[in-house]
PDB file of C-alpha atoms in Angstrom:
ATOM      1  CA  MET A   1     160.859 164.440  67.954  1.00 94.00           C
ATOM      2  CA  LYS A   2     157.826 162.163  68.153  1.00 97.00           C
ATOM      3  CA  ILE A   3     155.028 163.571  70.329  1.00 97.00           C
ATOM      4  CA  VAL A   4     151.976 161.409  70.966  1.00 97.00           C
ATOM      5  CA  ILE A   5     148.738 162.683  72.515  1.00 96.00           C
ATOM      6  CA  ILE A   6     146.906 159.715  73.986  1.00 95.00           C
ATOM      7  CA  ASN A   7     143.528 159.515  72.290  1.00 92.00           C
ATOM      8  CA  TYR A   8     141.092 157.608  74.485  1.00 88.00           C
ATOM      9  CA  GLY A   9     137.939 159.617  73.893  1.00 80.00           C
ATOM     10  CA  ALA A  10     138.220 161.839  76.978  1.00 67.00           C
ATOM     11  CA  GLY A  11     140.251 164.812  75.954  1.00 66.00           C
ATOM     12  CA  ASN A  12     140.053 168.319  74.643  1.00 69.00           C
ATOM     13  CA  ILE A  13     142.653 167.321  72.122  1.00 87.00           C
ATOM     14  CA  GLN A  14     142.375 170.002  69.420  1.00 88.00           C
ATOM     15  CA  SER A  15     143.584 172.869  71.604  1.00 91.00           C
ATOM     16  CA  ILE A  16     146.631 170.838  72.692  1.00 94.00           C
ATOM     17  CA  MET A  17     147.413 169.950  69.059  1.00 94.00           C
ATOM     18  CA  PHE A  18     147.215 173.617  68.040  1.00 93.00           C
ATOM     19  CA  ALA A  19     149.399 174.753  70.960  1.00 94.00           C
ATOM     20  CA  ILE A  20     152.085 172.227  70.000  1.00 96.00           C
ATOM     21  CA  GLU A  21     151.901 173.319  66.362  1.00 96.00           C
ATOM     22  CA  ARG A  22     152.352 176.949  67.423  1.00 96.00           C
ATOM     23  CA  LEU A  23     155.571 175.848  69.134  1.00 96.00           C
ATOM     24  CA  GLY A  24     156.802 174.432  65.818  1.00 96.00           C
ATOM     25  CA  PHE A  25     156.239 170.733  66.625  1.00 96.00           C
ATOM     26  CA  LYS A  26     153.796 168.160  65.343  1.00 95.00           C
ATOM     27  CA  ALA A  27     151.879 165.721  67.523  1.00 96.00           C
ATOM     28  CA  VAL A  28     150.002 162.584  66.558  1.00 95.00           C
ATOM     29  CA  LEU A  29     146.843 161.278  68.211  1.00 94.00           C
ATOM     30  CA  SER A  30     147.033 157.623  69.076  1.00 94.00           C
ATOM     31  CA  ASN A  31     145.702 154.896  71.319  1.00 93.00           C
ATOM     32  CA  ASN A  32     148.124 152.371  69.778  1.00 95.00           C
ATOM     33  CA  PRO A  33     150.380 150.954  72.547  1.00 95.00           C
ATOM     34  CA  GLU A  34     153.408 150.500  70.248  1.00 96.00           C
ATOM     35  CA  GLU A  35     153.126 154.041  68.915  1.00 97.00           C
ATOM     36  CA  ILE A  36     152.747 155.473  72.432  1.00 97.00           C
ATOM     37  CA  GLN A  37     155.756 153.513  73.702  1.00 97.00           C
ATOM     38  CA  ALA A  38     157.878 154.676  70.748  1.00 97.00           C
ATOM     39  CA  ALA A  39     157.149 158.373  71.374  1.00 97.00           C
ATOM     40  CA  ASP A  40     159.760 160.789  72.755  1.00 97.00           C
ATOM     41  CA  LYS A  41     157.078 162.658  74.705  1.00 98.00           C
ATOM     42  CA  VAL A  42     153.574 161.578  75.691  1.00 98.00           C
ATOM     43  CA  ILE A  43     150.697 163.913  76.587  1.00 97.00           C
ATOM     44  CA  PHE A  44     147.773 162.428  78.512  1.00 96.00           C
ATOM     45  CA  PRO A  45     144.833 164.856  78.287  1.00 94.00           C
ATOM     46  CA  GLY A  46     141.515 164.570  80.018  1.00 87.00           C
ATOM     47  CA  VAL A  47     138.205 166.346  80.108  1.00 81.00           C
ATOM     48  CA  GLY A  48     135.024 164.962  81.597  1.00 84.00           C
ATOM     49  CA  GLU A  49     134.245 162.533  84.381  1.00 92.00           C
ATOM     50  CA  ALA A  50     136.867 160.340  86.065  1.00 95.00           C
ATOM     51  CA  SER A  51     135.109 156.964  86.216  1.00 95.00           C
ATOM     52  CA  SER A  52     133.991 156.989  82.562  1.00 94.00           C
ATOM     53  CA  ALA A  53     137.475 158.135  81.440  1.00 93.00           C
ATOM     54  CA  MET A  54     139.071 155.341  83.487  1.00 95.00           C
ATOM     55  CA  LYS A  55     136.681 152.834  81.920  1.00 94.00           C
ATOM     56  CA  LYS A  56     137.846 153.943  78.459  1.00 92.00           C
ATOM     57  CA  LEU A  57     141.502 153.522  79.503  1.00 94.00           C
ATOM     58  CA  LYS A  58     140.792 149.993  80.758  1.00 94.00           C
ATOM     59  CA  GLU A  59     138.924 149.022  77.604  1.00 93.00           C
ATOM     60  CA  SER A  60     142.000 149.854  75.533  1.00 90.00           C
ATOM     61  CA  GLY A  61     144.538 148.419  77.999  1.00 94.00           C
ATOM     62  CA  LEU A  62     146.096 151.860  78.443  1.00 96.00           C
ATOM     63  CA  ASP A  63     145.583 151.640  82.226  1.00 96.00           C
ATOM     64  CA  ASN A  64     148.473 149.133  82.284  1.00 96.00           C
ATOM     65  CA  LEU A  65     150.591 150.853  79.636  1.00 97.00           C
ATOM     66  CA  ILE A  66     150.695 154.429  80.965  1.00 98.00           C
ATOM     67  CA  PRO A  67     152.240 153.751  84.426  1.00 98.00           C
ATOM     68  CA  ASN A  68     155.055 151.784  82.752  1.00 97.00           C
ATOM     69  CA  LEU A  69     156.095 154.444  80.232  1.00 98.00           C
ATOM     70  CA  LYS A  70     159.755 155.514  80.517  1.00 97.00           C
ATOM     71  CA  GLN A  71     159.735 158.786  78.534  1.00 97.00           C
ATOM     72  CA  PRO A  72     158.414 162.117  79.896  1.00 98.00           C
ATOM     73  CA  VAL A  73     154.618 161.953  80.257  1.00 98.00           C
ATOM     74  CA  LEU A  74     152.432 165.017  80.914  1.00 98.00           C
ATOM     75  CA  GLY A  75     148.926 164.540  82.310  1.00 97.00           C
ATOM     76  CA  ILE A  76     146.650 167.561  81.924  1.00 96.00           C
ATOM     77  CA  CYS A  77     143.585 168.283  84.116  1.00 96.00           C
ATOM     78  CA  LEU A  78     141.631 165.003  84.400  1.00 95.00           C
ATOM     79  CA  GLY A  79     144.715 163.273  82.936  1.00 96.00           C
ATOM     80  CA  MET A  80     146.698 164.347  86.009  1.00 98.00           C
ATOM     81  CA  GLN A  81     143.876 163.287  88.350  1.00 97.00           C
ATOM     82  CA  LEU A  82     143.716 159.824  86.766  1.00 97.00           C
ATOM     83  CA  MET A  83     147.463 159.453  87.418  1.00 98.00           C
ATOM     84  CA  CYS A  84     146.738 159.698  91.170  1.00 98.00           C
ATOM     85  CA  LYS A  85     145.784 156.810  93.468  1.00 98.00           C
ATOM     86  CA  SER A  86     142.056 157.473  93.371  1.00 98.00           C
ATOM     87  CA  SER A  87     139.410 160.110  92.784  1.00 98.00           C
ATOM     88  CA  GLU A  88     136.253 160.816  94.769  1.00 97.00           C
ATOM     89  CA  GLU A  89     134.623 161.520  91.404  1.00 96.00           C
ATOM     90  CA  GLY A  90     132.691 158.340  90.642  1.00 95.00           C
ATOM     91  CA  ASN A  91     134.708 156.607  93.387  1.00 97.00           C
ATOM     92  CA  THR A  92     137.424 155.873  90.821  1.00 97.00           C
ATOM     93  CA  LYS A  93     140.621 153.904  91.333  1.00 97.00           C
ATOM     94  CA  GLY A  94     143.382 155.742  89.486  1.00 98.00           C
ATOM     95  CA  LEU A  95     146.651 154.686  87.846  1.00 98.00           C
ATOM     96  CA  GLY A  96     148.544 155.087  91.130  1.00 98.00           C
ATOM     97  CA  ILE A  97     151.519 156.975  89.679  1.00 98.00           C
ATOM     98  CA  PHE A  98     151.193 159.862  92.149  1.00 98.00           C
ATOM     99  CA  ASP A  99     150.759 158.904  95.786  1.00 97.00           C
ATOM    100  CA  VAL A 100     147.756 161.126  96.493  1.00 98.00           C
ATOM    101  CA  ASP A 101     143.953 160.820  96.433  1.00 98.00           C
ATOM    102  CA  VAL A 102     141.882 163.369  94.494  1.00 98.00           C
ATOM    103  CA  ILE A 103     139.033 164.926  96.483  1.00 98.00           C
ATOM    104  CA  LYS A 104     136.214 167.398  95.874  1.00 97.00           C
ATOM    105  CA  PHE A 105     136.129 171.066  96.852  1.00 96.00           C
ATOM    106  CA  THR A 106     133.519 171.770  99.524  1.00 94.00           C
ATOM    107  CA  THR A 107     130.377 173.794  98.915  1.00 89.00           C
ATOM    108  CA  LYS A 108     132.038 176.805 100.584  1.00 93.00           C
ATOM    109  CA  VAL A 109     133.450 177.818  97.195  1.00 94.00           C
ATOM    110  CA  LYS A 110     132.018 178.012  93.700  1.00 95.00           C
ATOM    111  CA  VAL A 111     132.464 174.622  92.021  1.00 95.00           C
ATOM    112  CA  PRO A 112     133.879 174.078  89.501  1.00 95.00           C
ATOM    113  CA  GLN A 113     136.740 176.484  89.951  1.00 96.00           C
ATOM    114  CA  MET A 114     136.672 178.067  86.529  1.00 96.00           C
ATOM    115  CA  GLY A 115     138.990 180.704  85.186  1.00 97.00           C
ATOM    116  CA  TRP A 116     142.396 182.112  86.017  1.00 98.00           C
ATOM    117  CA  ASN A 117     144.299 181.475  89.232  1.00 98.00           C
ATOM    118  CA  GLN A 118     147.908 181.739  90.347  1.00 98.00           C
ATOM    119  CA  ILE A 119     150.543 179.021  90.640  1.00 98.00           C
ATOM    120  CA  TYR A 120     153.435 179.362  93.099  1.00 98.00           C
ATOM    121  CA  ASP A 121     156.103 177.321  94.938  1.00 98.00           C
ATOM    122  CA  LEU A 122     157.295 176.233  91.503  1.00 98.00           C
ATOM    123  CA  LYS A 123     159.808 173.385  91.789  1.00 97.00           C
ATOM    124  CA  SER A 124     160.650 171.803  88.454  1.00 96.00           C
ATOM    125  CA  ASP A 125     162.300 172.349  85.061  1.00 96.00           C
ATOM    126  CA  LEU A 126     158.718 172.337  83.794  1.00 97.00           C
ATOM    127  CA  PHE A 127     158.525 175.921  85.120  1.00 98.00           C
ATOM    128  CA  LYS A 128     161.800 177.256  83.694  1.00 97.00           C
ATOM    129  CA  GLY A 129     161.251 180.923  82.859  1.00 97.00           C
ATOM    130  CA  ILE A 130     157.841 181.013  84.585  1.00 98.00           C
ATOM    131  CA  ALA A 131     157.403 183.624  87.309  1.00 98.00           C
ATOM    132  CA  GLU A 132     156.040 182.788  90.758  1.00 98.00           C
ATOM    133  CA  ASN A 133     152.324 183.687  90.968  1.00 98.00           C
ATOM    134  CA  GLU A 134     151.841 183.389  87.206  1.00 98.00           C
ATOM    135  CA  PHE A 135     148.194 182.982  86.214  1.00 98.00           C
ATOM    136  CA  MET A 136     146.971 179.728  84.641  1.00 98.00           C
ATOM    137  CA  TYR A 137     143.557 178.677  83.359  1.00 98.00           C
ATOM    138  CA  LEU A 138     141.674 176.047  85.395  1.00 97.00           C
ATOM    139  CA  VAL A 139     138.324 174.248  85.208  1.00 95.00           C
ATOM    140  CA  HIS A 140     137.850 171.601  87.905  1.00 96.00           C
ATOM    141  CA  SER A 141     135.711 170.476  90.847  1.00 96.00           C
ATOM    142  CA  PHE A 142     138.206 167.977  92.278  1.00 97.00           C
ATOM    143  CA  TYR A 143     141.801 168.534  93.368  1.00 98.00           C
ATOM    144  CA  ALA A 144     144.944 166.782  94.548  1.00 98.00           C
ATOM    145  CA  PRO A 145     145.845 167.898  98.095  1.00 98.00           C
ATOM    146  CA  ASN A 146     149.312 169.288  98.695  1.00 97.00           C
ATOM    147  CA  CYS A 147     151.793 166.401  98.951  1.00 97.00           C
ATOM    148  CA  ASP A 148     155.483 165.539  98.543  1.00 97.00           C
ATOM    149  CA  GLU A 149     155.067 165.242  94.765  1.00 98.00           C
ATOM    150  CA  ALA A 150     153.614 168.764  94.373  1.00 98.00           C
ATOM    151  CA  ILE A 151     155.698 171.000  92.092  1.00 98.00           C
ATOM    152  CA  ALA A 152     153.213 173.906  92.031  1.00 98.00           C
ATOM    153  CA  THR A 153     150.579 175.130  94.462  1.00 98.00           C
ATOM    154  CA  THR A 154     147.344 177.069  93.965  1.00 98.00           C
ATOM    155  CA  ASP A 155     144.996 178.538  96.549  1.00 98.00           C
ATOM    156  CA  TYR A 156     141.238 177.993  96.157  1.00 97.00           C
ATOM    157  CA  GLU A 157     139.446 177.424  99.444  1.00 92.00           C
ATOM    158  CA  LEU A 158     142.759 175.885 100.558  1.00 97.00           C
ATOM    159  CA  GLU A 159     146.229 175.328  99.137  1.00 97.00           C
ATOM    160  CA  TYR A 160     146.344 172.337  96.804  1.00 98.00           C
ATOM    161  CA  ALA A 161     148.776 170.784  94.321  1.00 98.00           C
ATOM    162  CA  SER A 162     148.224 172.365  90.899  1.00 98.00           C
ATOM    163  CA  ALA A 163     151.125 170.363  89.415  1.00 98.00           C
ATOM    164  CA  LEU A 164     152.752 167.067  90.362  1.00 98.00           C
ATOM    165  CA  GLN A 165     155.918 165.251  89.394  1.00 98.00           C
ATOM    166  CA  LYS A 166     157.304 161.805  90.075  1.00 98.00           C
ATOM    167  CA  ASN A 167     160.278 160.559  88.035  1.00 97.00           C
ATOM    168  CA  ASN A 168     159.333 160.932  84.343  1.00 97.00           C
ATOM    169  CA  PHE A 169     155.670 161.676  85.110  1.00 98.00           C
ATOM    170  CA  TYR A 170     154.345 165.249  85.264  1.00 98.00           C
ATOM    171  CA  GLY A 171     150.809 166.475  85.800  1.00 98.00           C
ATOM    172  CA  THR A 172     149.170 169.890  85.685  1.00 98.00           C
ATOM    173  CA  GLN A 173     145.695 170.596  87.038  1.00 98.00           C
ATOM    174  CA  PHE A 174     145.604 173.741  84.914  1.00 97.00           C
ATOM    175  CA  HIS A 175     145.383 173.759  81.116  1.00 97.00           C
ATOM    176  CA  PRO A 176     148.717 175.002  79.743  1.00 97.00           C
ATOM    177  CA  GLU A 177     147.262 174.949  76.217  1.00 95.00           C
ATOM    178  CA  LYS A 178     144.627 177.534  77.310  1.00 95.00           C
ATOM    179  CA  SER A 179     146.913 179.643  79.511  1.00 97.00           C
ATOM    180  CA  GLY A 180     148.388 182.058  76.978  1.00 96.00           C
ATOM    181  CA  ALA A 181     152.129 182.607  76.511  1.00 96.00           C
ATOM    182  CA  ALA A 182     153.074 181.293  79.970  1.00 98.00           C
ATOM    183  CA  GLY A 183     151.135 178.088  79.389  1.00 98.00           C
ATOM    184  CA  GLU A 184     152.812 177.572  76.032  1.00 97.00           C
ATOM    185  CA  LYS A 185     156.183 178.110  77.691  1.00 98.00           C
ATOM    186  CA  ILE A 186     155.353 175.255  80.105  1.00 98.00           C
ATOM    187  CA  LEU A 187     154.438 173.008  77.158  1.00 98.00           C
ATOM    188  CA  GLU A 188     157.674 173.992  75.438  1.00 97.00           C
ATOM    189  CA  ASN A 189     159.639 173.211  78.625  1.00 98.00           C
ATOM    190  CA  PHE A 190     157.986 169.796  78.728  1.00 98.00           C
ATOM    191  CA  LEU A 191     158.905 169.106  75.101  1.00 97.00           C
ATOM    192  CA  LYS A 192     162.510 170.077  75.844  1.00 95.00           C
ATOM    193  CA  LEU A 193     162.895 167.864  78.938  1.00 94.00           C
ATOM    194  CA  ASN A 194     165.833 165.437  78.680  1.00 81.00           C
ATOM    195  CA  SER A 195     166.885 166.908  75.345  1.00 61.00           C
ATOM    196  CA  ASN A 196     169.742 169.282  74.641  1.00 46.00           C
ATOM    197  CA  SER A 197     167.795 171.798  72.565  1.00 42.00           C
TER     198      SER A 197
END
């Protein structure tokens, strides 16, 4: 199985690589459109600020490539947010895969939300074998409001979508690669999507 992690200079890529290796798979880092299109699974990481990350995607033409991918794609953290219509962070136009706008938590809560929080209302094969109210690791100041494409919910100031799915596109606001055994199980579920293993 060919797993590509999109390398566009805005990702905490090492921890994802190690998590995939622990599952017995190997991933390659690439920003090469042909290599990304030829992959069985694509992981779209993201750490940092939305507008500068989007600028990097545009510079490499990946802003046009990613929404047209046909294989399972997993956006993590900022990667998921960039797959939405827009983000208040840097007033950024997103890739428009998910039909939701990313907004900022208010000052009523500590921002960023940093640490462990629960996911519930789990609605996808991505969460096979994951218990309701399992804890995941999050670091973020912006969130996707609850919407039709939500496949997991988390409560921080209000209920928001901590995972999204539309067709072959998946996104998690939390970091599965930093969320212990349960997080690795979610990564493993993603790698097994559409395959018979």
